[in-house]
Coordinates of C-alpha atoms in Angstrom, one line a residue:
P29 CA 30.3 -22.8 33.0
D30 CA 33.5 -22.1 35.0
A31 CA 33.0 -22.8 38.7
S32 CA 35.5 -20.2 39.8
A33 CA 33.7 -17.4 37.9
P34 CA 30.8 -15.5 39.6
T35 CA 27.5 -17.0 38.8
C36 CA 24.0 -15.5 38.7
H37 CA 21.2 -17.9 39.7
M38 CA 17.7 -17.1 38.4
G39 CA 16.0 -20.2 39.8
S40 CA 15.1 -23.5 38.1
L41 CA 11.9 -22.0 36.8
F42 CA 13.8 -19.8 34.4
R43 CA 17.2 -21.5 34.0
S44 CA 18.0 -25.1 33.5
H45 CA 21.7 -24.5 34.2
A46 CA 23.8 -22.1 36.2
M47 CA 24.6 -19.0 34.2
T48 CA 27.8 -17.0 34.0
M49 CA 27.8 -13.3 33.3
V50 CA 30.3 -12.3 30.6
Q51 CA 31.1 -9.1 28.9
I52 CA 32.2 -8.7 25.3
I53 CA 33.9 -5.6 24.1
D54 CA 33.9 -5.0 20.3
H55 CA 33.8 -2.3 17.7
N56 CA 30.5 -0.7 16.8
D57 CA 30.8 -2.0 13.2
G58 CA 31.1 -5.6 14.3
A59 CA 29.0 -5.6 17.4
R60 CA 25.7 -5.9 15.5
E61 CA 26.9 -9.0 13.7
V62 CA 28.2 -10.5 16.9
V63 CA 24.9 -9.9 18.8
E64 CA 22.9 -11.3 15.8
L65 CA 24.9 -14.5 15.7
L66 CA 24.7 -15.0 19.5
G67 CA 21.0 -14.5 19.3
E68 CA 20.6 -17.1 16.5
L69 CA 22.6 -19.6 18.6
G70 CA 20.3 -19.2 21.5
V71 CA 22.9 -19.9 24.2
M72 CA 23.1 -16.5 25.7
Q73 CA 20.7 -14.1 27.3
L74 CA 21.5 -10.5 26.4
V75 CA 21.1 -7.8 29.1
D76 CA 19.9 -4.3 28.2
L77 CA 22.5 -1.9 29.5
N78 CA 20.4 1.1 28.4
A79 CA 17.7 0.4 30.9
G80 CA 16.5 3.7 32.3
T81 CA 17.8 5.7 29.3
M82 CA 15.2 7.6 27.2
G83 CA 14.4 5.9 23.9
N84 CA 15.4 8.9 21.7
R85 CA 18.9 8.9 23.4
R86 CA 19.7 5.3 22.7
T87 CA 22.3 4.4 20.1
F88 CA 19.8 2.2 18.2
S89 CA 16.9 4.7 18.2
D90 CA 17.5 5.5 14.5
D91 CA 17.2 1.9 13.6
L92 CA 14.0 1.6 15.5
R93 CA 12.4 4.5 13.7
R94 CA 13.5 3.1 10.4
N95 CA 12.1 -0.3 11.2
D96 CA 8.8 1.3 12.2
A97 CA 8.7 3.2 8.9
V98 CA 9.4 -0.1 7.0
M99 CA 6.5 -1.8 8.9
K100 CA 4.1 1.1 8.0
R101 CA 5.1 0.9 4.3
L102 CA 4.6 -2.9 4.4
E103 CA 1.1 -2.5 5.9
F104 CA 0.3 0.2 3.3
L105 CA 1.4 -2.2 0.5
E106 CA -0.6 -5.0 2.0
R107 CA -3.8 -2.9 2.1
A108 CA -3.2 -1.8 -1.5
C109 CA -2.8 -5.5 -2.6
E110 CA -6.0 -6.5 -0.7
A111 CA -8.0 -3.7 -2.3
A112 CA -6.8 -4.7 -5.8
G113 CA -7.4 -8.4 -5.1
V114 CA -3.8 -9.4 -5.4
P115 CA -2.9 -12.3 -3.1
V116 CA -0.2 -11.7 -0.6
R117 CA 2.4 -14.4 0.1
L118 CA 3.0 -15.2 3.7
R119 CA 6.5 -14.7 5.1
D120 CA 8.7 -17.7 5.5
E121 CA 9.4 -18.2 9.3
H122 CA 12.6 -20.1 8.6
A123 CA 14.1 -17.5 6.2
P124 CA 17.3 -15.9 7.5
L125 CA 17.1 -12.4 9.0
M126 CA 18.1 -9.5 6.9
S127 CA 21.3 -7.6 7.6
R128 CA 21.4 -3.9 8.2
T129 CA 22.6 -3.2 4.6
Q130 CA 19.8 -5.4 3.1
L131 CA 17.2 -3.6 5.4
A132 CA 18.4 -0.2 4.1
G133 CA 18.0 -1.4 0.5
L134 CA 14.5 -2.8 1.3
D135 CA 13.6 0.5 2.8
G136 CA 14.5 2.4 -0.4
E137 CA 12.5 -0.1 -2.6
L138 CA 9.5 0.2 -0.3
R139 CA 9.7 3.9 -0.3
S140 CA 9.7 4.0 -4.1
L141 CA 6.8 1.5 -4.4
E142 CA 4.8 3.6 -1.8
R143 CA 5.3 6.8 -3.8
E144 CA 4.4 5.1 -7.1
I145 CA 1.1 3.6 -5.6
A146 CA 0.2 7.0 -4.1
D147 CA 0.7 8.7 -7.4
M148 CA -1.4 6.1 -9.1
K149 CA -4.2 6.5 -6.6
A150 CA -4.1 10.2 -6.9
E151 CA -4.3 10.0 -10.7
E152 CA -7.2 7.5 -10.4
R153 CA -9.0 9.9 -8.1
R154 CA -8.4 12.8 -10.5
V155 CA -9.8 10.7 -13.5
L156 CA -12.9 9.7 -11.5
L157 CA -13.6 13.2 -10.5
V158 CA -13.2 14.5 -14.1
A159 CA -15.5 11.9 -15.4
N160 CA -18.0 12.6 -12.6
G161 CA -17.8 16.4 -13.5
L162 CA -18.6 15.6 -17.1
R163 CA -21.7 13.6 -16.1
E164 CA -22.8 16.4 -13.7
N165 CA -22.3 19.0 -16.5
L166 CA -24.4 16.9 -18.8
H167 CA -27.3 16.7 -16.3
L168 CA -27.0 20.5 -15.8
L169 CA -27.2 21.2 -19.5
R170 CA -30.3 19.0 -19.8
L171 CA -31.9 21.1 -17.0
G172 CA -30.9 24.3 -18.8
A173 CA -32.4 23.0 -22.0
T174 CA -35.6 22.2 -20.2
V175 CA -35.8 25.7 -18.6
Y176 CA -34.8 27.7 -21.7
D177 CA -36.6 25.7 -24.4
G178 CA -39.6 24.4 -22.4
G179 CA -38.5 20.8 -22.4
T180 CA -37.0 20.4 -25.9
E181 CA -33.3 19.9 -26.2
A182 CA -31.5 21.8 -29.0
V183 CA -30.0 19.5 -31.7
V184 CA -27.7 20.9 -34.4
E185 CA -27.5 18.9 -37.6
A186 CA -24.2 18.9 -39.5
E187 CA -25.9 19.6 -42.8
A188 CA -27.7 22.7 -41.6
W189 CA -25.2 24.7 -39.5
P190 CA -26.9 27.8 -38.1
T191 CA -26.1 31.2 -39.4
P192 CA -25.6 34.3 -37.1
S193 CA -29.1 35.4 -37.7
D194 CA -30.5 31.9 -36.8
I195 CA -28.5 32.1 -33.6
E196 CA -29.9 35.5 -32.7
L197 CA -33.4 34.3 -33.4
A198 CA -32.9 31.2 -31.2
E199 CA -31.5 33.3 -28.4
E200 CA -34.5 35.7 -28.6
R201 CA -36.9 32.7 -28.6
R202 CA -35.2 31.2 -25.6
S203 CA -35.2 34.5 -23.7
S204 CA -38.9 35.0 -24.4
S205 CA -39.6 31.4 -23.4
L206 CA -37.6 31.9 -20.2
R207 CA -39.3 35.3 -19.5
E208 CA -42.8 33.7 -19.9
G209 CA -41.9 30.8 -17.6
L210 CA -40.6 33.2 -14.9
L211 CA -43.6 35.4 -15.1
Q212 CA -45.9 32.3 -14.8
Q213 CA -44.0 30.9 -11.8
A214 CA -42.9 34.0 -10.0
G215 CA -46.3 35.8 -9.5
T216 CA -46.0 38.6 -7.1
T217 CA -42.8 37.2 -5.4
G218 CA -40.4 37.6 -8.2
A219 CA -42.1 40.4 -10.1
G220 CA -39.4 42.9 -9.2
A221 CA -36.5 40.9 -10.7
V222 CA -38.5 39.9 -13.9
G223 CA -39.6 43.5 -14.3
R224 CA -36.0 44.7 -14.3
M225 CA -35.2 42.2 -17.0
D226 CA -38.2 43.4 -19.1
A227 CA -36.9 47.0 -18.7
G228 CA -33.8 46.1 -20.6
G229 CA -31.6 44.4 -18.0
M230 CA -30.5 40.7 -17.9
L231 CA -30.9 38.2 -15.1
N232 CA -27.7 36.7 -13.8
L233 CA -27.4 32.9 -13.5
V234 CA -25.6 30.6 -11.0
A235 CA -25.8 26.9 -12.1
G236 CA -24.3 23.8 -10.4
V237 CA -24.8 20.5 -8.8
I238 CA -25.3 20.0 -5.0
S239 CA -26.0 17.0 -2.8
R240 CA -29.7 16.3 -2.3
S241 CA -29.4 16.6 1.5
N242 CA -28.3 20.3 1.1
A243 CA -30.5 21.2 -1.9
H244 CA -33.5 22.5 0.1
Q245 CA -31.2 24.4 2.4
F246 CA -29.5 26.1 -0.5
E247 CA -32.9 27.0 -2.0
R248 CA -34.1 28.5 1.2
L249 CA -30.9 30.5 1.6
A250 CA -31.1 31.8 -2.0
H251 CA -34.6 33.1 -1.4
R252 CA -33.6 34.6 1.9
L253 CA -30.5 36.4 0.5
S254 CA -32.4 37.8 -2.5
R255 CA -35.5 38.6 -0.4
G256 CA -37.6 36.6 -2.8
N257 CA -36.3 38.2 -6.0
C258 CA -34.9 35.1 -7.5
M259 CA -36.1 31.9 -9.3
V260 CA -34.6 28.6 -8.3
Y261 CA -34.9 25.5 -10.5
N262 CA -34.0 22.3 -8.6
E263 CA -34.2 19.0 -10.3
P264 CA -33.1 15.6 -8.8
I265 CA -30.5 13.6 -10.8
D266 CA -31.5 10.0 -11.4
E267 CA -28.1 8.5 -10.8
P268 CA -25.7 8.8 -7.8
L269 CA -22.7 11.0 -8.4
L270 CA -19.4 11.3 -6.6
L271 CA -18.9 13.7 -3.8
A272 CA -15.2 14.7 -3.3
S273 CA -14.0 14.7 0.2
R274 CA -12.0 17.7 1.6
D275 CA -9.3 15.2 2.6
P276 CA -7.5 14.0 -0.6
R277 CA -6.6 10.7 1.0
E278 CA -10.2 9.7 1.3
E279 CA -12.1 8.1 -1.5
P280 CA -15.0 10.0 -3.1
A281 CA -18.4 8.6 -2.1
A282 CA -21.4 8.3 -4.4
V283 CA -24.3 10.3 -3.1
P284 CA -27.7 11.4 -4.6
K285 CA -27.4 15.0 -6.1
N286 CA -29.6 17.7 -7.6
A287 CA -28.9 20.1 -10.4
F288 CA -30.0 23.7 -9.8
L289 CA -30.3 27.0 -11.7
V290 CA -30.7 30.3 -9.8
F291 CA -31.8 33.4 -11.7
F292 CA -31.3 36.7 -9.9
S293 CA -30.1 40.2 -10.5
G294 CA -27.0 41.9 -9.1
E295 CA -23.3 41.0 -8.8
V296 CA -23.4 41.4 -5.0
L297 CA -26.0 38.7 -4.8
R298 CA -23.9 36.5 -7.1
A299 CA -21.0 36.7 -4.7
K300 CA -23.2 35.7 -1.7
L301 CA -24.7 32.8 -3.6
L302 CA -21.3 31.5 -4.6
K303 CA -20.1 31.7 -1.0
V304 CA -23.2 29.8 0.2
A305 CA -22.7 27.2 -2.5
G306 CA -19.1 26.6 -1.6
H307 CA -20.1 26.2 2.1
L308 CA -22.7 23.6 1.2
S309 CA -20.1 21.7 -1.0
A310 CA -21.9 22.5 -4.3
T311 CA -20.0 22.4 -7.6
I312 CA -20.6 25.4 -9.8
Y313 CA -20.4 25.1 -13.6
P314 CA -20.4 27.9 -16.2
L315 CA -23.7 28.1 -18.1
H316 CA -24.4 30.9 -20.6
E317 CA -26.9 33.3 -19.2
T318 CA -28.6 33.9 -22.5
G319 CA -29.5 30.2 -23.0
R320 CA -26.7 29.3 -25.3
L321 CA -26.1 25.7 -24.2
V322 CA -23.7 24.6 -26.9

């Protein structure tokens, strides 16, 4: 260092030589490369002239936000690779630093990869929920066959396709079987609703699948809303099924569920039951009210 220039001594604990304060004035386009080269040489300590200025008002605040976004995308990709079992190669500590132009190109590539992985995860979630819905509907149809046909499932052979008269006879048999089962189980509690069906009306039906932890609460609310004029069939499902979260970013969890059938009378009560079912995260499936399961 020049002895005639003003010096700034920091003490032997921090500096091994006397330091000279210098000032370099350059264009903004070349200042970044100059500072980068000086930092790589390691012979100069850079002083922050923006000390005391708010972060959002500094000239390099946009670069900081972009670097933070790049770090978040890299962490997202790393978690996705770990979840898929793909090994992640460690960064080379001796690799040269990326320039501003290279960093901007990397940001665009990472943004595209993040969007592609997010679309793939959303499609995977949709496929899982569709397959889960098919399994739930299958269990619900089995419960409906048990209720309507007294435990026997309807099987249609290709050689003997039913005629319209056969379909009408099958529906009458199912309706009579259902009426007898309701009369046996309802007793005095559900006699009003069953009596209205015998007088020429038809019972309405709400069918779906609900988590086992909410099944008994739904059954109690159904009886309370109908004042006892309903029949609830509640059957546990022997396999865990997916429960979709309200947040689309969360993975659906497998929980034990029950299939249920609710027979009642009145459209007002249907609206109330559907509202309660939605509040308890139940999934409603269309099931023919006359027992036609196919």
